[in-house]
Amino acid sequence: MMKKLIIPAFMCIAAIAAAQQKADIEVGYTAHHPNMRNGKDDMTNQYILLANAEESKFYSPRTEYIDSLTSTPDGMAKYNEMTRTAFLGGKMGDMPRRDGSYYVVKSCRDNKFVYYDNGGLEKCRYEEDIPEWGWEMVDSAKTVLGYECIAAVTELHGRKWTVWFTLEIPVSAGPWKLEGLPGLILEAEAEGGKYRFVADGVQRSDKDISPVYMADEYEKTDRLSYLRAKRSFLDNPMGQINAKFAGKISVKSADGSAERMFVPASVADLIETDYH
């Protein structure tokens, strides 16, 4: 049995009137996504959600650390030295590597998401209005991290999502772009299961919800153009690399034919599919 629950975009729980720069809550999530090289393996990244009543940031702490280093000359020198030391010592696992690639920053005051990511070879950012969520409550419940959770479903940009949220934490937030319910989303799964977010820790926090490092280096675009650029790169990465760097590099399979580095969209698509 489903009950329609329409929650307008302005229904961010406004416990405070003034803008806050500090989080009230910190949630760790494991983000699951398909391996774009074979379309089969379940890949994971670790993300953190910092949120208060009016704003939030969803990001990879490892990626943010590297971005913080490379944002200054001294930090870049430290990053290069860490890379050099790991390489010369044969400890490739110690080399500084980014984890998840994107940031999602939400502002209830502006009714906007700002999304930062790589769209192929270029850094991209775009703004998107927070939607008027059309959540449908589902007669299903589960316990996540000791919290009683209620299920709800919605569609967003080509995929149907089922989420589990808890009224015990009355913060209208969740992983990635998912939010708009009267409680914190602790699990979310897209139909088919290839994309999932699972909370692995919740705690109170007073951390700063800091700006994205080097935000001005991200070229402004729109959501569909970003998605098409990202898919275009996956479909022809060497072509774009050669065009950018005036090279003639190719990847060949054992029979001498051109090898496809990533699977087509029909096998494993992006998290949003409405760009087709």
Short mmCIF file of C-alpha atoms in Angstrom, two decimals:
data_model
loop_
_atom_site.label_atom_id
_atom_site.label_comp_id
_atom_site.label_asym_id
_atom_site.label_seq_id
_atom_site.Cartn_x
_atom_site.Cartn_y
_atom_site.Cartn_z
CA MET A 1 0.00 0.00 0.00
CA MET A 2 1.49 3.37 -1.02
CA LYS A 3 0.42 6.79 0.16
CA LYS A 4 1.34 9.79 -1.99
CA LEU A 5 3.41 12.36 -0.14
CA ILE A 6 4.26 15.55 -2.00
CA ILE A 7 6.95 17.56 -0.28
CA PRO A 8 7.78 20.92 -1.90
CA ALA A 9 11.42 21.89 -2.36
CA PHE A 10 11.20 24.53 0.37
CA MET A 11 10.44 21.88 2.97
CA CYS A 12 13.99 21.86 4.32
CA ILE A 13 13.52 21.69 8.06
CA ALA A 14 14.12 25.27 9.15
CA ALA A 15 15.14 24.98 12.77
CA ILE A 16 17.19 28.15 12.47
CA ALA A 17 16.60 31.41 10.70
CA ALA A 18 20.12 32.53 9.86
CA ALA A 19 22.59 30.84 7.56
CA GLN A 20 24.90 28.38 9.25
CA GLN A 21 28.40 27.55 8.18
CA LYS A 22 28.74 24.55 10.48
CA ALA A 23 27.16 21.13 10.20
CA ASP A 24 24.79 19.70 12.77
CA ILE A 25 25.28 16.11 11.60
CA GLU A 26 27.89 14.01 9.80
CA VAL A 27 26.97 10.77 8.01
CA GLY A 28 29.37 8.34 6.36
CA TYR A 29 28.13 6.44 3.29
CA THR A 30 29.47 3.67 1.12
CA ALA A 31 28.54 4.52 -2.47
CA HIS A 32 28.16 1.52 -4.80
CA HIS A 33 28.39 1.83 -8.59
CA PRO A 34 29.19 -0.46 -11.53
CA ASN A 35 32.68 -0.92 -12.91
CA MET A 36 32.50 0.91 -16.23
CA ARG A 37 35.28 -1.26 -17.65
CA ASN A 38 33.28 -4.48 -17.50
CA GLY A 39 29.81 -3.45 -16.32
CA LYS A 40 29.76 -6.24 -13.75
CA ASP A 41 31.93 -5.57 -10.70
CA ASP A 42 30.47 -3.65 -7.78
CA MET A 43 32.77 -0.71 -7.09
CA THR A 44 32.65 1.39 -3.92
CA ASN A 45 33.72 4.82 -2.74
CA GLN A 46 33.51 6.40 0.69
CA TYR A 47 31.56 9.63 1.00
CA ILE A 48 30.57 11.95 3.83
CA LEU A 49 27.46 14.08 4.21
CA LEU A 50 27.76 17.23 6.30
CA ALA A 51 24.37 18.85 6.84
CA ASN A 52 22.49 21.41 8.86
CA ALA A 53 18.96 22.75 8.48
CA GLU A 54 19.76 24.91 5.46
CA GLU A 55 22.73 23.47 3.60
CA SER A 56 24.75 20.32 3.04
CA LYS A 57 27.80 18.97 1.25
CA PHE A 58 28.23 15.39 0.01
CA TYR A 59 31.84 14.57 -0.83
CA SER A 60 34.72 12.11 -0.69
CA PRO A 61 37.04 13.00 2.21
CA ARG A 62 40.05 11.44 0.43
CA THR A 63 39.38 13.43 -2.71
CA GLU A 64 38.89 16.63 -0.73
CA TYR A 65 42.21 16.06 1.05
CA ILE A 66 44.05 15.74 -2.27
CA ASP A 67 42.21 18.75 -3.68
CA SER A 68 43.21 20.74 -0.59
CA LEU A 69 46.88 19.78 -1.13
CA THR A 70 46.94 20.61 -4.81
CA SER A 71 45.23 23.97 -4.26
CA THR A 72 48.43 25.64 -3.00
CA PRO A 73 52.09 25.57 -4.11
CA ASP A 74 53.26 24.18 -0.76
CA GLY A 75 50.55 21.55 -0.79
CA MET A 76 51.37 20.57 -4.35
CA ALA A 77 55.02 20.14 -3.35
CA LYS A 78 53.92 17.86 -0.49
CA TYR A 79 51.64 15.90 -2.85
CA ASN A 80 54.47 15.40 -5.34
CA GLU A 81 56.86 14.30 -2.60
CA MET A 82 54.33 11.78 -1.25
CA THR A 83 53.87 10.40 -4.77
CA ARG A 84 57.63 10.24 -5.40
CA THR A 85 58.37 8.53 -2.06
CA ALA A 86 55.69 5.88 -2.61
CA PHE A 87 56.87 5.23 -6.20
CA LEU A 88 60.57 4.94 -5.35
CA GLY A 89 59.78 2.75 -2.35
CA GLY A 90 57.69 0.40 -4.44
CA LYS A 91 54.67 1.12 -2.24
CA MET A 92 52.16 1.93 -4.92
CA GLY A 93 49.30 1.48 -2.46
CA ASP A 94 50.63 4.48 -0.51
CA MET A 95 50.39 6.84 -3.46
CA PRO A 96 47.81 9.60 -2.83
CA ARG A 97 44.74 8.80 -4.90
CA ARG A 98 41.34 10.36 -5.18
CA ASP A 99 38.37 8.21 -4.24
CA GLY A 100 34.95 9.42 -5.37
CA SER A 101 35.12 12.25 -7.89
CA TYR A 102 32.10 14.47 -7.28
CA TYR A 103 30.78 17.02 -4.80
CA VAL A 104 27.12 17.87 -4.28
CA VAL A 105 26.45 21.11 -2.41
CA LYS A 106 22.86 21.94 -1.42
CA SER A 107 21.44 25.30 -0.38
CA CYS A 108 17.83 25.45 0.79
CA ARG A 109 18.04 29.25 0.84
CA ASP A 110 18.81 29.31 -2.90
CA ASN A 111 16.78 26.17 -3.67
CA LYS A 112 19.80 24.82 -5.56
CA PHE A 113 22.16 21.92 -5.88
CA VAL A 114 25.63 22.74 -7.20
CA TYR A 115 27.32 19.67 -8.66
CA TYR A 116 31.09 19.42 -9.26
CA ASP A 117 32.73 16.57 -11.20
CA ASN A 118 34.89 15.62 -14.16
CA GLY A 119 32.99 15.55 -17.44
CA GLY A 120 35.58 13.52 -19.33
CA LEU A 121 38.86 15.46 -19.43
CA GLU A 122 37.43 18.72 -18.12
CA LYS A 123 36.25 19.79 -14.69
CA CYS A 124 32.58 20.78 -14.80
CA ARG A 125 30.07 22.34 -12.46
CA TYR A 126 26.38 23.02 -12.86
CA GLU A 127 23.48 24.35 -10.84
CA GLU A 128 20.17 22.55 -10.60
CA ASP A 129 16.93 23.52 -8.87
CA ILE A 130 16.02 21.24 -6.01
CA PRO A 131 13.00 19.34 -7.36
CA GLU A 132 9.53 19.22 -5.87
CA TRP A 133 9.89 15.66 -4.73
CA GLY A 134 6.98 13.33 -5.40
CA TRP A 135 7.80 10.69 -2.82
CA GLU A 136 5.50 7.70 -2.41
CA MET A 137 5.54 6.07 0.99
CA VAL A 138 5.91 2.29 0.89
CA ASP A 139 4.52 -0.15 3.43
CA SER A 140 7.98 -1.43 4.31
CA ALA A 141 10.42 -0.79 7.13
CA LYS A 142 13.88 -1.83 8.25
CA THR A 143 16.45 -0.96 10.91
CA VAL A 144 19.62 0.79 9.76
CA LEU A 145 22.39 1.57 12.25
CA GLY A 146 19.86 1.04 15.03
CA TYR A 147 17.37 3.55 13.60
CA GLU A 148 13.87 2.54 12.55
CA CYS A 149 13.50 3.46 8.90
CA ILE A 150 10.51 3.91 6.58
CA ALA A 151 10.68 3.20 2.85
CA ALA A 152 9.78 5.68 0.12
CA VAL A 153 10.17 5.68 -3.66
CA THR A 154 10.63 8.34 -6.32
CA GLU A 155 12.02 8.84 -9.81
CA LEU A 156 14.90 11.17 -10.52
CA HIS A 157 16.46 11.85 -13.91
CA GLY A 158 15.73 8.47 -15.44
CA ARG A 159 16.04 6.10 -12.49
CA LYS A 160 13.57 4.89 -9.88
CA TRP A 161 14.94 5.06 -6.34
CA THR A 162 13.88 3.34 -3.14
CA VAL A 163 15.15 4.92 0.06
CA TRP A 164 14.91 4.21 3.78
CA PHE A 165 14.73 7.25 6.05
CA THR A 166 14.36 7.72 9.77
CA LEU A 167 12.11 10.14 11.61
CA GLU A 168 14.43 9.78 14.60
CA ILE A 169 16.83 12.19 12.85
CA PRO A 170 14.56 14.99 11.53
CA VAL A 171 17.05 16.37 9.01
CA SER A 172 15.83 16.60 5.42
CA ALA A 173 19.00 15.29 3.79
CA GLY A 174 20.57 12.20 2.30
CA PRO A 175 23.28 10.86 0.02
CA TRP A 176 24.08 12.34 -3.40
CA LYS A 177 21.02 14.43 -4.50
CA LEU A 178 18.45 12.41 -2.57
CA GLU A 179 16.56 14.36 0.11
CA GLY A 180 13.20 16.04 0.64
CA LEU A 181 11.77 13.69 3.28
CA PRO A 182 11.01 14.54 6.93
CA GLY A 183 14.00 12.54 8.11
CA LEU A 184 17.53 11.50 7.22
CA ILE A 185 17.95 8.99 4.37
CA LEU A 186 20.23 6.18 5.54
CA GLU A 187 19.95 3.83 2.55
CA ALA A 188 19.07 4.33 -1.10
CA GLU A 189 19.00 1.95 -4.05
CA ALA A 190 18.27 2.55 -7.71
CA GLU A 191 16.10 0.01 -9.50
CA GLY A 192 18.34 -2.83 -10.65
CA GLY A 193 20.74 -2.35 -7.74
CA LYS A 194 23.73 -1.03 -9.69
CA TYR A 195 23.72 2.24 -7.75
CA ARG A 196 23.33 2.18 -3.97
CA PHE A 197 24.21 4.30 -0.94
CA VAL A 198 24.45 2.70 2.51
CA ALA A 199 25.14 4.70 5.67
CA ASP A 200 27.86 3.26 7.88
CA GLY A 201 27.99 5.88 10.62
CA VAL A 202 26.05 8.86 12.01
CA GLN A 203 27.26 11.43 14.51
CA ARG A 204 26.68 14.98 15.66
CA SER A 205 29.15 17.42 14.14
CA ASP A 206 30.19 21.05 14.21
CA LYS A 207 32.54 20.78 11.22
CA ASP A 208 32.59 23.65 8.77
CA ILE A 209 30.64 23.05 5.57
CA SER A 210 33.54 24.47 3.60
CA PRO A 211 33.53 25.53 -0.06
CA VAL A 212 34.85 23.16 -2.72
CA TYR A 213 38.58 23.66 -3.28
CA MET A 214 39.50 25.35 -6.59
CA ALA A 215 35.81 25.76 -7.43
CA ASP A 216 36.65 28.43 -10.01
CA GLU A 217 38.58 25.83 -12.04
CA TYR A 218 35.35 23.98 -12.81
CA GLU A 219 33.84 25.12 -16.09
CA LYS A 220 30.20 26.13 -15.77
CA THR A 221 27.79 24.01 -17.80
CA ASP A 222 24.33 22.48 -17.48
CA ARG A 223 23.38 19.04 -16.21
CA LEU A 224 22.55 17.37 -19.53
CA SER A 225 25.67 18.76 -21.26
CA TYR A 226 27.80 17.44 -18.41
CA LEU A 227 26.24 13.98 -18.64
CA ARG A 228 26.66 13.85 -22.41
CA ALA A 229 30.30 14.92 -22.12
CA LYS A 230 30.94 12.22 -19.52
CA ARG A 231 29.28 9.54 -21.68
CA SER A 232 31.13 10.75 -24.77
CA PHE A 233 34.45 10.31 -22.98
CA LEU A 234 33.54 6.79 -21.87
CA ASP A 235 32.59 5.92 -25.45
CA ASN A 236 35.82 7.28 -26.98
CA PRO A 237 38.45 8.12 -24.34
CA MET A 238 41.54 7.76 -26.55
CA GLY A 239 40.01 9.91 -29.27
CA GLN A 240 39.47 12.74 -26.79
CA ILE A 241 42.89 12.31 -25.20
CA ASN A 242 44.62 12.38 -28.60
CA ALA A 243 42.60 15.41 -29.68
CA LYS A 244 43.51 17.32 -26.52
CA PHE A 245 47.21 16.44 -26.47
CA ALA A 246 47.82 16.06 -30.24
CA GLY A 247 48.78 12.42 -29.78
CA LYS A 248 48.37 9.23 -31.78
CA ILE A 249 47.95 6.71 -29.00
CA SER A 250 45.67 3.74 -29.50
CA VAL A 251 44.72 0.70 -27.46
CA LYS A 252 44.62 -2.59 -29.36
CA SER A 253 43.13 -5.94 -28.41
CA ALA A 254 44.94 -9.23 -28.98
CA ASP A 255 43.66 -9.49 -32.57
CA GLY A 256 44.92 -6.02 -33.44
CA SER A 257 41.53 -4.34 -33.48
CA ALA A 258 40.77 -1.20 -31.47
CA GLU A 259 39.92 -2.14 -27.90
CA ARG A 260 36.99 -0.55 -26.10
CA MET A 261 38.12 0.68 -22.70
CA PHE A 262 34.65 1.11 -21.22
CA VAL A 263 31.39 -0.74 -21.75
CA PRO A 264 28.54 0.95 -23.67
CA ALA A 265 25.60 2.60 -21.93
CA SER A 266 23.45 -0.43 -22.74
CA VAL A 267 25.63 -2.46 -20.34
CA ALA A 268 26.37 0.09 -17.62
CA ASP A 269 25.00 3.61 -17.75
CA LEU A 270 25.57 6.71 -15.65
CA ILE A 271 23.67 7.29 -12.43
CA GLU A 272 21.36 9.65 -14.37
CA THR A 273 20.08 8.36 -17.69
CA ASP A 274 17.78 11.06 -19.04
CA TYR A 275 20.56 12.62 -21.17
CA HIS A 276 19.87 10.13 -24.01
#
